Every structure is written in structure tokens, then in C-alpha cells.
mmCIF file of C-alpha atoms and ligand atoms in Angstrom:
data_model
loop_
_atom_site.group_PDB
_atom_site.id
_atom_site.type_symbol
_atom_site.label_atom_id
_atom_site.label_comp_id
_atom_site.label_asym_id
_atom_site.label_seq_id
_atom_site.Cartn_x
_atom_site.Cartn_y
_atom_site.Cartn_z
ATOM 1 C CA MET Y 678 -29.029 -24.188 80.203
ATOM 2 C CA SER Y 679 -26.998 -27.326 80.800
ATOM 3 C CA LEU Y 680 -23.585 -28.217 79.485
ATOM 4 C CA ASP Y 681 -25.147 -30.898 77.278
ATOM 5 C CA GLU Y 682 -27.482 -28.367 75.690
ATOM 6 C CA PHE Y 683 -24.525 -26.057 75.085
ATOM 7 C CA LYS Y 684 -22.546 -28.910 73.515
ATOM 8 C CA ALA Y 685 -25.509 -29.817 71.269
ATOM 9 C CA ALA Y 686 -25.755 -26.200 70.048
ATOM 10 C CA CYS Y 687 -22.013 -26.168 69.284
ATOM 11 C CA HIS Y 688 -22.301 -29.475 67.473
ATOM 12 C CA SER Y 689 -25.122 -28.360 65.219
ATOM 13 C CA LEU Y 690 -23.235 -25.171 64.415
ATOM 14 C CA SER Y 691 -20.099 -27.151 63.525
ATOM 15 C CA THR Y 692 -22.080 -29.390 61.140
ATOM 16 C CA ASP Y 693 -24.345 -26.710 59.544
ATOM 17 C CA GLY Y 694 -21.573 -24.127 59.245
ATOM 18 C CA PRO Y 695 -19.219 -25.874 56.798
ATOM 19 C CA ALA Y 696 -22.109 -26.819 54.473
ATOM 20 C CA LEU Y 697 -23.409 -23.237 54.408
ATOM 21 C CA ILE Y 698 -19.928 -21.845 53.762
ATOM 22 C CA ALA Y 699 -19.320 -24.315 50.934
ATOM 23 C CA ALA Y 700 -22.626 -23.335 49.309
ATOM 24 C CA ALA Y 701 -21.838 -19.583 49.166
ATOM 25 C CA ALA Y 702 -21.706 -18.816 45.426
ATOM 26 C CA ASP Y 703 -20.323 -15.279 45.487
ATOM 27 C CA GLN Y 704 -18.930 -12.601 47.768
ATOM 28 C CA ASP Y 705 -22.397 -11.389 48.800
ATOM 29 C CA ALA Y 706 -23.555 -14.890 49.780
ATOM 30 C CA TRP Y 707 -20.282 -15.414 51.625
ATOM 31 C CA ALA Y 708 -20.798 -12.190 53.609
ATOM 32 C CA SER Y 709 -24.296 -13.134 54.697
ATOM 33 C CA VAL Y 710 -23.252 -16.703 55.658
ATOM 34 C CA ARG Y 711 -20.390 -15.248 57.665
ATOM 35 C CA ASN Y 712 -22.767 -12.835 59.386
ATOM 36 C CA MET Y 713 -25.213 -15.613 60.157
ATOM 37 C CA LEU Y 714 -22.555 -17.931 61.629
ATOM 38 C CA VAL Y 715 -19.998 -15.782 63.389
ATOM 39 C CA GLY Y 716 -21.450 -12.247 63.141
ATOM 40 C CA ARG Y 717 -20.668 -10.260 66.289
ATOM 41 C CA THR Y 718 -24.221 -9.219 67.272
ATOM 42 C CA SER Y 719 -26.675 -11.705 65.784
ATOM 43 C CA GLY Y 720 -24.561 -14.654 64.589
ATOM 44 C CA ARG Y 721 -25.270 -18.182 65.855
ATOM 45 C CA LEU Y 722 -21.907 -18.374 67.607
ATOM 46 C CA SER Y 723 -22.604 -15.115 69.464
ATOM 47 C CA SER Y 724 -25.981 -16.458 70.660
ATOM 48 C CA ILE Y 725 -24.277 -19.617 71.939
ATOM 49 C CA MET Y 726 -21.585 -17.577 73.695
ATOM 50 C CA ALA Y 727 -24.288 -15.458 75.308
ATOM 51 C CA THR Y 728 -25.569 -18.549 77.122
ATOM 52 C CA LEU Y 729 -22.169 -19.281 78.620
ATOM 53 C CA ALA Y 730 -22.860 -17.135 81.673
ATOM 54 C CA LYS Y 731 -25.968 -19.174 82.462
ATOM 55 C CA LEU Y 732 -24.013 -22.458 82.735
ATOM 56 C CA PRO Y 733 -22.911 -23.867 86.066
ATOM 57 C CA PRO Y 734 -19.592 -22.136 86.837
ATOM 58 C CA ASP Y 735 -17.553 -25.370 86.867
ATOM 59 C CA THR Y 736 -18.583 -26.250 83.282
ATOM 60 C CA ARG Y 737 -17.935 -22.853 81.723
ATOM 61 C CA ARG Y 738 -14.268 -23.508 81.015
ATOM 62 C CA GLU Y 739 -14.942 -26.688 79.001
ATOM 63 C CA ALA Y 740 -17.879 -25.032 77.250
ATOM 64 C CA GLY Y 741 -15.820 -21.976 76.377
ATOM 65 C CA GLN Y 742 -13.028 -24.103 74.893
ATOM 66 C CA LEU Y 743 -15.520 -26.093 72.810
ATOM 67 C CA ALA Y 744 -17.156 -22.935 71.437
ATOM 68 C CA ASN Y 745 -13.745 -21.505 70.626
ATOM 69 C CA THR Y 746 -12.733 -24.636 68.694
ATOM 70 C CA VAL Y 747 -15.898 -24.333 66.589
ATOM 71 C CA LYS Y 748 -15.227 -20.602 66.019
ATOM 72 C CA VAL Y 749 -11.604 -21.166 64.907
ATOM 73 C CA GLU Y 750 -12.675 -23.891 62.471
ATOM 74 C CA LEU Y 751 -15.513 -21.800 60.975
ATOM 75 C CA GLU Y 752 -13.232 -18.780 60.530
ATOM 76 C CA ARG Y 753 -10.635 -20.947 58.807
ATOM 77 C CA LEU Y 754 -13.252 -22.286 56.404
ATOM 78 C CA LEU Y 755 -14.587 -18.756 55.796
ATOM 79 C CA ASP Y 756 -11.087 -17.454 54.968
ATOM 80 C CA GLU Y 757 -10.441 -20.300 52.560
ATOM 81 C CA LYS Y 758 -13.760 -19.746 50.837
ATOM 82 C CA GLN Y 759 -13.168 -16.024 50.506
ATOM 83 C CA ILE Y 760 -9.814 -16.614 48.799
ATOM 84 C CA ALA Y 761 -11.381 -19.166 46.429
ATOM 85 C CA LEU Y 762 -14.214 -16.765 45.490
ATOM 86 C CA ALA Y 763 -11.790 -13.885 44.856
ATOM 87 C CA ALA Y 764 -9.691 -16.069 42.542
ATOM 88 C CA ALA Y 765 -12.741 -17.125 40.526
ATOM 89 C CA ALA Y 766 -14.272 -13.624 40.219
ATOM 90 C CA PRO Y 767 -13.538 -11.598 37.059
ATOM 91 C CA SER Y 768 -10.840 -9.023 37.607
ATOM 92 C CA ALA Y 769 -12.153 -5.711 38.847
ATOM 93 C CA VAL Y 770 -9.957 -3.842 36.311
ATOM 94 C CA ALA Y 771 -11.183 -5.761 33.241
ATOM 95 C CA PHE Y 772 -13.307 -2.785 32.302
ATOM 96 C CA ASP Y 773 -11.921 0.560 33.390
ATOM 97 C CA ARG Y 774 -14.524 3.236 32.808
ATOM 98 C CA SER Y 775 -12.018 5.996 33.520
ATOM 99 C CA MET Y 776 -9.658 4.951 30.718
ATOM 100 C CA PRO Y 777 -9.550 7.512 27.859
ATOM 101 C CA ALA Y 778 -11.234 6.267 24.682
ATOM 102 C CA ARG Y 779 -8.959 5.057 21.912
ATOM 103 C CA ALA Y 780 -8.658 7.638 19.136
ATOM 104 C CA THR Y 781 -10.465 6.618 15.958
ATOM 105 C CA TRP Y 782 -8.153 5.673 13.094
ATOM 106 C CA ARG Y 783 -8.473 7.907 10.119
ATOM 107 C CA GLY Y 784 -7.184 6.502 6.872
ATOM 108 C CA SER Y 785 -5.350 8.671 4.389
ATOM 109 C CA LEU Y 786 -4.515 8.546 0.738
ATOM 110 C CA HIS Y 787 -0.907 7.771 -0.111
ATOM 111 C CA PRO Y 788 1.031 10.944 -1.042
ATOM 112 C CA VAL Y 789 1.644 9.538 -4.530
ATOM 113 C CA THR Y 790 -2.100 8.938 -4.927
ATOM 114 C CA ILE Y 791 -2.831 12.467 -3.689
ATOM 115 C CA VAL Y 792 -0.444 13.839 -6.314
ATOM 116 C CA ILE Y 793 -1.920 11.668 -9.105
ATOM 117 C CA ASP Y 794 -5.424 12.881 -8.191
ATOM 118 C CA GLU Y 795 -4.315 16.528 -8.219
ATOM 119 C CA ILE Y 796 -2.565 16.147 -11.572
ATOM 120 C CA ALA Y 797 -5.622 14.406 -13.009
ATOM 121 C CA ALA Y 798 -7.865 17.215 -11.719
ATOM 122 C CA ILE Y 799 -5.750 19.868 -13.477
ATOM 123 C CA PHE Y 800 -5.767 17.987 -16.783
ATOM 124 C CA ARG Y 801 -9.457 17.145 -16.450
ATOM 125 C CA GLU Y 802 -10.171 20.881 -16.634
ATOM 126 C CA LEU Y 803 -8.393 20.852 -20.011
ATOM 127 C CA GLY Y 804 -10.586 18.087 -21.399
ATOM 128 C CA PHE Y 805 -8.360 15.077 -20.653
ATOM 129 C CA THR Y 806 -9.948 11.780 -19.611
ATOM 130 C CA ILE Y 807 -8.379 8.809 -17.840
ATOM 131 C CA ALA Y 808 -7.214 5.785 -19.847
ATOM 132 C CA LEU Y 809 -5.712 2.609 -18.435
ATOM 133 C CA GLY Y 810 -3.595 -0.198 -19.847
ATOM 134 C CA PRO Y 811 -2.217 -3.532 -18.606
ATOM 135 C CA GLU Y 812 0.947 -3.791 -16.501
ATOM 136 C CA ALA Y 813 1.821 -7.102 -18.170
ATOM 137 C CA GLU Y 814 2.441 -5.896 -21.714
ATOM 138 C CA SER Y 815 3.619 -7.307 -24.984
ATOM 139 C CA GLU Y 816 6.980 -6.357 -26.436
ATOM 140 C CA TRP Y 817 5.108 -4.891 -29.378
ATOM 141 C CA TYR Y 818 3.146 -2.311 -27.357
ATOM 142 C CA ASN Y 819 5.990 -1.540 -24.966
ATOM 143 C CA PHE Y 820 8.734 -1.159 -27.598
ATOM 144 C CA THR Y 821 7.997 -1.938 -31.233
ATOM 145 C CA ALA Y 822 4.885 0.209 -31.677
ATOM 146 C CA LEU Y 823 6.722 3.040 -29.930
ATOM 147 C CA ASN Y 824 9.383 3.071 -32.623
ATOM 148 C CA PHE Y 825 12.153 1.472 -30.552
ATOM 149 C CA PRO Y 826 14.755 -0.011 -32.935
ATOM 150 C CA ALA Y 827 15.239 -3.749 -32.376
ATOM 151 C CA ASP Y 828 18.614 -3.252 -30.692
ATOM 152 C CA HIS Y 829 17.595 -0.423 -28.325
ATOM 153 C CA PRO Y 830 19.390 -0.758 -24.949
ATOM 154 C CA ALA Y 831 16.112 -0.327 -22.998
ATOM 155 C CA MET Y 832 15.130 -3.766 -24.263
ATOM 156 C CA GLU Y 833 18.140 -5.460 -22.666
ATOM 157 C CA LEU Y 834 17.501 -8.191 -20.102
ATOM 158 C CA HIS Y 835 19.180 -6.097 -17.435
ATOM 159 C CA ASP Y 836 16.711 -3.238 -17.927
ATOM 160 C CA THR Y 837 13.402 -4.960 -18.542
ATOM 161 C CA LEU Y 838 11.558 -7.636 -16.546
ATOM 162 C CA TYR Y 839 10.509 -10.259 -19.087
ATOM 163 C CA LEU Y 840 7.749 -12.728 -18.262
ATOM 164 C CA GLU Y 841 7.932 -16.467 -18.797
ATOM 165 C CA GLY Y 842 6.166 -17.449 -21.992
ATOM 166 C CA GLY Y 843 6.597 -14.032 -23.627
ATOM 167 C CA GLY Y 844 5.544 -10.574 -22.628
ATOM 168 C CA LEU Y 845 7.066 -8.263 -20.060
ATOM 169 C CA LEU Y 846 6.211 -5.889 -17.247
ATOM 170 C CA ARG Y 847 5.771 -2.544 -18.959
ATOM 171 C CA THR Y 848 8.748 -0.249 -18.471
ATOM 172 C CA HIS Y 849 6.649 2.872 -18.995
ATOM 173 C CA THR Y 850 3.015 3.934 -19.484
ATOM 174 C CA SER Y 851 3.644 4.930 -23.116
ATOM 175 C CA PRO Y 852 2.045 1.699 -24.473
ATOM 176 C CA VAL Y 853 -1.274 3.252 -23.386
ATOM 177 C CA GLN Y 854 -0.715 5.897 -26.100
ATOM 178 C CA VAL Y 855 -0.815 3.175 -28.742
ATOM 179 C CA ARG Y 856 -3.710 1.253 -27.170
ATOM 180 C CA THR Y 857 -5.757 4.455 -26.964
ATOM 181 C CA LEU Y 858 -5.063 5.532 -30.550
ATOM 182 C CA GLN Y 859 -6.049 2.072 -31.782
ATOM 183 C CA LYS Y 860 -9.362 2.336 -29.969
ATOM 184 C CA TYR Y 861 -10.386 5.985 -30.392
ATOM 185 C CA ALA Y 862 -10.140 8.273 -33.387
ATOM 186 C CA PRO Y 863 -8.656 11.760 -32.796
ATOM 187 C CA PRO Y 864 -9.219 14.208 -31.225
ATOM 188 C CA VAL Y 865 -7.773 12.322 -28.252
ATOM 189 C CA ARG Y 866 -6.790 13.762 -24.890
ATOM 190 C CA ILE Y 867 -5.944 11.185 -22.244
ATOM 191 C CA LEU Y 868 -4.096 10.836 -18.992
ATOM 192 C CA ALA Y 869 -2.870 7.324 -18.156
ATOM 193 C CA PRO Y 870 -1.665 6.762 -14.584
ATOM 194 C CA GLY Y 871 -0.251 3.353 -13.636
ATOM 195 C CA ASN Y 872 2.657 1.342 -12.301
ATOM 196 C CA VAL Y 873 5.723 0.524 -14.347
ATOM 197 C CA TYR Y 874 8.641 -1.841 -13.745
ATOM 198 C CA ARG Y 875 12.354 -1.731 -14.362
ATOM 199 C CA ARG Y 876 15.328 -3.778 -13.254
ATOM 200 C CA ASP Y 877 16.524 -1.034 -10.958
ATOM 201 C CA PHE Y 878 18.056 -1.127 -7.510
ATOM 202 C CA PHE Y 879 16.012 0.245 -4.646
ATOM 203 C CA ASP Y 880 17.802 3.376 -3.440
ATOM 204 C CA ALA Y 881 17.062 6.990 -2.555
ATOM 205 C CA THR Y 882 16.117 7.850 -6.147
ATOM 206 C CA HIS Y 883 15.196 4.482 -7.748
ATOM 207 C CA SER Y 884 12.685 1.713 -7.271
ATOM 208 C CA PRO Y 885 12.044 -1.354 -9.469
ATOM 209 C CA MET Y 886 8.339 -0.475 -9.398
ATOM 210 C CA PHE Y 887 7.016 3.046 -9.561
ATOM 211 C CA ALA Y 888 4.062 5.032 -10.813
ATOM 212 C CA GLN Y 889 3.986 7.054 -13.996
ATOM 213 C CA ILE Y 890 1.406 9.294 -15.573
ATOM 214 C CA GLU Y 891 1.258 9.382 -19.325
ATOM 215 C CA GLY Y 892 -0.385 12.253 -21.153
ATOM 216 C CA LEU Y 893 -1.378 12.286 -24.811
ATOM 217 C CA ALA Y 894 -3.087 14.867 -26.993
ATOM 218 C CA VAL Y 895 -3.674 14.131 -30.695
ATOM 219 C CA ASP Y 896 -5.634 16.448 -32.942
ATOM 220 C CA GLU Y 897 -5.338 18.487 -36.123
ATOM 221 C CA GLY Y 898 -2.793 21.287 -35.967
ATOM 222 C CA ILE Y 899 -1.125 20.380 -32.667
ATOM 223 C CA ASN Y 900 2.454 21.636 -32.307
ATOM 224 C CA PHE Y 901 5.235 22.100 -29.801
ATOM 225 C CA ALA Y 902 3.761 25.410 -28.593
ATOM 226 C CA ASP Y 903 0.678 23.490 -27.394
ATOM 227 C CA LEU Y 904 2.916 21.113 -25.454
ATOM 228 C CA LYS Y 905 4.914 23.921 -23.834
ATOM 229 C CA ALA Y 906 1.867 26.000 -22.993
ATOM 230 C CA THR Y 907 -0.086 23.076 -21.530
ATOM 231 C CA LEU Y 908 2.768 21.696 -19.445
ATOM 232 C CA THR Y 909 3.758 25.150 -18.173
ATOM 233 C CA HIS Y 910 0.124 25.783 -17.258
ATOM 234 C CA PHE Y 911 0.164 22.473 -15.373
ATOM 235 C CA ALA Y 912 3.363 23.343 -13.464
ATOM 236 C CA HIS Y 913 1.971 26.750 -12.507
ATOM 237 C CA ARG Y 914 -1.307 25.229 -11.332
ATOM 238 C CA PHE Y 915 0.477 22.554 -9.389
ATOM 239 C CA TYR Y 916 3.415 24.438 -7.884
ATOM 240 C CA GLY Y 917 2.215 28.051 -8.046
ATOM 241 C CA ALA Y 918 2.163 30.686 -10.785
ATOM 242 C CA THR Y 919 5.628 32.068 -10.024
ATOM 243 C CA ARG Y 920 7.425 28.744 -10.236
ATOM 244 C CA ARG Y 921 10.190 28.631 -12.855
ATOM 245 C CA THR Y 922 10.151 25.866 -15.461
ATOM 246 C CA ARG Y 923 12.428 24.969 -18.369
ATOM 247 C CA PHE Y 924 12.556 22.550 -21.285
ATOM 248 C CA ARG Y 925 15.768 20.802 -22.285
ATOM 249 C CA PRO Y 926 16.272 18.902 -25.543
ATOM 250 C CA SER Y 927 16.230 15.148 -25.095
ATOM 251 C CA PHE Y 928 15.610 11.925 -26.967
ATOM 252 C CA PHE Y 929 12.880 9.292 -26.978
ATOM 253 C CA PRO Y 930 12.278 6.959 -29.948
ATOM 254 C CA PHE Y 931 8.534 7.736 -29.855
ATOM 255 C CA THR Y 932 8.722 11.553 -29.834
ATOM 256 C CA GLU Y 933 10.367 14.003 -32.206
ATOM 257 C CA PRO Y 934 11.417 16.537 -31.093
ATOM 258 C CA SER Y 935 11.800 15.369 -27.497
ATOM 259 C CA ALA Y 936 12.392 17.312 -24.298
ATOM 260 C CA GLU Y 937 12.725 17.016 -20.543
ATOM 261 C CA MET Y 938 10.806 19.459 -18.422
ATOM 262 C CA ASP Y 939 12.466 20.738 -15.246
ATOM 263 C CA VAL Y 940 10.870 22.671 -12.412
ATOM 264 C CA GLU Y 941 12.752 24.605 -9.761
ATOM 265 C CA VAL Y 942 11.871 22.918 -6.467
ATOM 266 C CA ASP Y 943 13.151 22.323 -2.952
ATOM 267 C CA LEU Y 944 13.413 18.560 -2.365
ATOM 268 C CA GLY Y 945 13.796 19.086 1.377
ATOM 269 C CA ASP Y 946 17.338 17.687 1.339
ATOM 270 C CA GLY Y 947 18.918 20.901 2.588
ATOM 271 C CA ARG Y 948 20.144 21.948 -0.853
ATOM 272 C CA GLY Y 949 17.389 24.513 -1.386
ATOM 273 C CA LEU Y 950 15.800 25.405 -4.733
ATOM 274 C CA ARG Y 951 17.235 23.613 -7.732
ATOM 275 C CA TRP Y 952 16.161 22.291 -11.135
ATOM 276 C CA VAL Y 953 14.507 18.893 -10.912
ATOM 277 C CA GLU Y 954 13.395 16.906 -13.943
ATOM 278 C CA ILE Y 955 9.723 16.047 -13.592
ATOM 279 C CA MET Y 956 8.886 14.580 -16.994
ATOM 280 C CA GLY Y 957 9.916 13.558 -20.459
ATOM 281 C CA CYS Y 958 7.831 14.868 -23.338
ATOM 282 C CA GLY Y 959 7.730 15.615 -27.044
ATOM 283 C CA LEU Y 960 5.702 15.590 -30.253
ATOM 284 C CA VAL Y 961 4.391 12.119 -31.030
ATOM 285 C CA HIS Y 962 6.614 10.520 -33.678
ATOM 286 C CA PRO Y 963 4.704 10.077 -36.982
ATOM 287 C CA ALA Y 964 5.737 6.384 -37.004
ATOM 288 C CA VAL Y 965 3.816 5.877 -33.739
ATOM 289 C CA LEU Y 966 0.686 7.521 -35.169
ATOM 290 C CA THR Y 967 0.891 5.529 -38.375
ATOM 291 C CA GLY Y 968 1.568 2.259 -36.528
ATOM 292 C CA ALA Y 969 -1.547 2.818 -34.434
ATOM 293 C CA GLY Y 970 -3.641 3.480 -37.533
ATOM 294 C CA VAL Y 971 -3.760 7.283 -37.317
ATOM 295 C CA ASP Y 972 -3.276 9.428 -40.420
ATOM 296 C CA SER Y 973 -0.045 11.229 -39.551
ATOM 297 C CA GLU Y 974 -0.449 13.697 -42.422
ATOM 298 C CA ARG Y 975 -3.695 14.979 -40.949
ATOM 299 C CA TYR Y 976 -3.024 14.592 -37.220
ATOM 300 C CA THR Y 977 -0.174 15.550 -34.918
ATOM 301 C CA GLY Y 978 0.143 15.216 -31.175
ATOM 302 C CA TRP Y 979 2.243 15.636 -28.085
ATOM 303 C CA ALA Y 980 2.856 13.334 -25.160
ATOM 304 C CA PHE Y 981 4.511 13.350 -21.778
ATOM 305 C CA GLY Y 982 5.422 10.848 -19.090
ATOM 306 C CA MET Y 983 5.999 11.946 -15.528
ATOM 307 C CA GLY Y 984 6.845 10.267 -12.245
ATOM 308 C CA PRO Y 985 4.355 11.209 -9.540
ATOM 309 C CA ALA Y 986 6.694 9.890 -6.800
ATOM 310 C CA ARG Y 987 9.311 12.416 -7.865
ATOM 311 C CA ILE Y 988 6.603 15.070 -7.970
ATOM 312 C CA ALA Y 989 5.375 14.060 -4.481
ATOM 313 C CA GLN Y 990 8.977 14.364 -3.269
ATOM 314 C CA SER Y 991 9.200 17.874 -4.675
ATOM 315 C CA ARG Y 992 5.746 18.834 -3.433
ATOM 316 C CA TYR Y 993 6.244 17.619 0.147
ATOM 317 C CA GLY Y 994 10.023 17.969 0.477
ATOM 318 C CA ILE Y 995 10.823 14.245 0.786
ATOM 319 C CA PRO Y 996 14.558 13.689 0.236
ATOM 320 C CA ASP Y 997 14.464 9.855 0.063
ATOM 321 C CA CYS Y 998 11.868 8.224 -2.194
ATOM 322 C CA ARG Y 999 11.992 4.944 -0.242
ATOM 323 C CA VAL Y 1000 9.584 6.254 2.421
ATOM 324 C CA LEU Y 1001 6.981 6.345 -0.344
ATOM 325 C CA PHE Y 1002 7.229 2.549 -0.668
ATOM 326 C CA ASP Y 1003 7.741 1.530 2.977
ATOM 327 C CA SER Y 1004 4.091 1.674 4.090
ATOM 328 C CA ASP Y 1005 5.146 3.066 7.469
ATOM 329 C CA VAL Y 1006 2.013 4.594 9.036
ATOM 330 C CA ARG Y 1007 4.117 7.015 11.109
ATOM 331 C CA PHE Y 1008 5.139 8.630 7.823
ATOM 332 C CA LEU Y 1009 1.951 8.103 5.809
ATOM 333 C CA GLY Y 1010 -0.305 9.233 8.701
ATOM 334 C CA GLN Y 1011 1.002 12.778 8.220
ATOM 335 C CA PHE Y 1012 -0.986 12.968 4.992
ATOM 336 C CA ALA Y 1013 -4.328 12.274 6.696
ATOM 337 C CA VAL Y 1014 -6.668 15.202 6.150
HETATM 338 N N1 LIG A 415 8.050 6.929 -21.554
HETATM 339 C C1 LIG A 415 9.123 7.852 -21.210
HETATM 340 C C2 LIG A 415 9.868 7.292 -20.008
HETATM 341 O O1 LIG A 415 9.385 6.418 -19.350
HETATM 342 C C3 LIG A 415 8.557 9.198 -20.871
HETATM 343 C C4 LIG A 415 7.892 9.878 -22.035
HETATM 344 C C5 LIG A 415 6.551 9.727 -22.254
HETATM 345 C C6 LIG A 415 8.630 10.689 -22.874
HETATM 346 C C7 LIG A 415 5.919 10.364 -23.305
HETATM 347 C C8 LIG A 415 8.028 11.346 -23.925
HETATM 348 C C9 LIG A 415 6.678 11.183 -24.145
HETATM 349 O O2 LIG A 415 10.956 7.746 -19.689
#
């Protein structure tokens, strides 16, 4: 082997090498190009170096330096290429098979909805069906038909949310009593859950929007004993048979006599068992029956209106009603079953 032949071999390696390195499309191609060019045992540079010993001794120094220059340049290009390939490759941690699976989300009913469903189930056993009415009501259904005198304070602007162009947001579910009696002849037994609106501040015990459940039973021979027996049965089914209940005299324009029903409950506020009002109730006022087209000489009835949020508070021991409106999944998730 002559020095010229050695130089020619180095030259072809220094022209082929960069093109091959540039063409390597991924890490595997890069590794095989590297092996082919500068691999220790079978690479082209190694084969050239192996011929060094066969050169005339006085040319070996020049030949060795030339081969080394080619080697340094190829290794520089290989390093650069490897860095470029690593930067372009998708990250190795993009999919981590060892990562624990994300827990599936399980939805839950809102505690107020749970309570409404339970109440409805208890009354369904007694022959009550569900009736619904509009949240945007007329003054007639919300007040007049329910025997409110024209100057009743509940009708004041600061209590009721009136709508532009007439009408209002119903302040209670009692208008459904009238709508039902207009549509169906007695015997009537309905439960009417729905949202109601009042100009109230939002605090621990008030909200300008809240749910109510109206109950109405109209038939021949219905009296206050039916009301007491049915509502006590409900409280015992809902809270347990030993739970104490009481009725206190009250007033509503659309019932006569009227009462509030209290149940002894623990609201979870650290004050222990105490009497909590869960509903207003009474015998349907004859003027309401007559106004809705029902013969009040033949038929009598009783009605109640309760607040399921208050009942959810007493059932679950929730001292502040605002958590029922906040939609905070950390709170609501506890009700997932
Ligand atoms: N509508 C009354 C209220 O919102 C509750 C009620 C309903 C009272 C039916 C008696 C009979 O306070």
C-alpha cells in the first residue's frame, strides 16, 4: 500500500461519511452509520488504520495525521446528528405505562334531589302522583287564587321578583294546587316539587332561589286528622319511627286552620337535637277550592309546602345551606353512591 492509496481511501471516507450521516433518519440508522464509518472492529476507518503498518515507515506519520483528521471530523458530525435526532424524537415519557390509571368519575345526585326523590317515594306509596307548574307565574295563580288579600305583604316589591311585562317568579309551589284542581276533578292527591324565588339575601339559612315540595289531597270527608296522620307517617318514614314531631298553629291565606310542622333533628351545628320547622300546612281554604271550580260543600282537602333543602340539612347534618348551592364537587361527591 502506498501513501497515495492511503490518502485516496481517507478522501473517499471523508466525502461518503458526511452524506451517510446526514441521511440517517433515526437513532437506529445513526447507530449503523456510525458502526460502518468509525466502528472499532469493522468500520471503514478501522480498515484504513489497519493498513498504516504496511506503509513505508517515513510516510506513516503524515498518513496517521490525515486519518485522525478524518476521524475527528466524522465524530463531530456524528455527535451533532445524534443531538438533532434526540431533539426531534417524541419524548420517552409521553406514555408512561407504569402510571396508575385515573379513577373513573362517578356522578351523584344532588342531596336536595336525593331528598325530593325519597319524599316522593313515600308519598307515592300513599297514592300521590307528581304534578308540575311553571316557575314564571301570573299574579293570579301565585296570590289571588290562593286567597291573598290585595294588600298582603308577601306581594310587596321587596319580597317578590316581578317580571317585565307582567307576571312574576313564583314565591311558592302553592299555585300548582290551583292549576291541578282546575285540570282534575277530586279525588286529587299530588306532590309538586319545583323551584321558587324570593327577594332574599343569600346566607346560612336563606337563598333567593330554593326548592319546595307542595302536597295536596282533596276528597270527600278529608279533615285535619288526615293531615296530621299523613304528615306524621311521612316524618316517621323519613326520619325513623321514634322521631318526635309537633304541629304549631300558624297562618296562611290559603289554608284554614293552618299549622307549621316541626321535627326534632340534629342540624350538625353542634347544638344537638332541637325542633326544626320542616313545613307549613293546613286545610285548604274553601275560597281556594271554589276559585278553582271545586264544590267546597262536597269536597275538603289539606295541603303542605316543605323545603327539601332544609330537610336535606336535617337529614345529613349540614349547618350552612349555602353548600347546597355552591356546586363544589368536594362536598357533593360525598353523596355519590
Ligand atoms: N306556600 C307556603 C309557603 O311557601 C307553604 C304552604 C303550602 C303552607 C301549603 C300551607 C299549605 O310558605
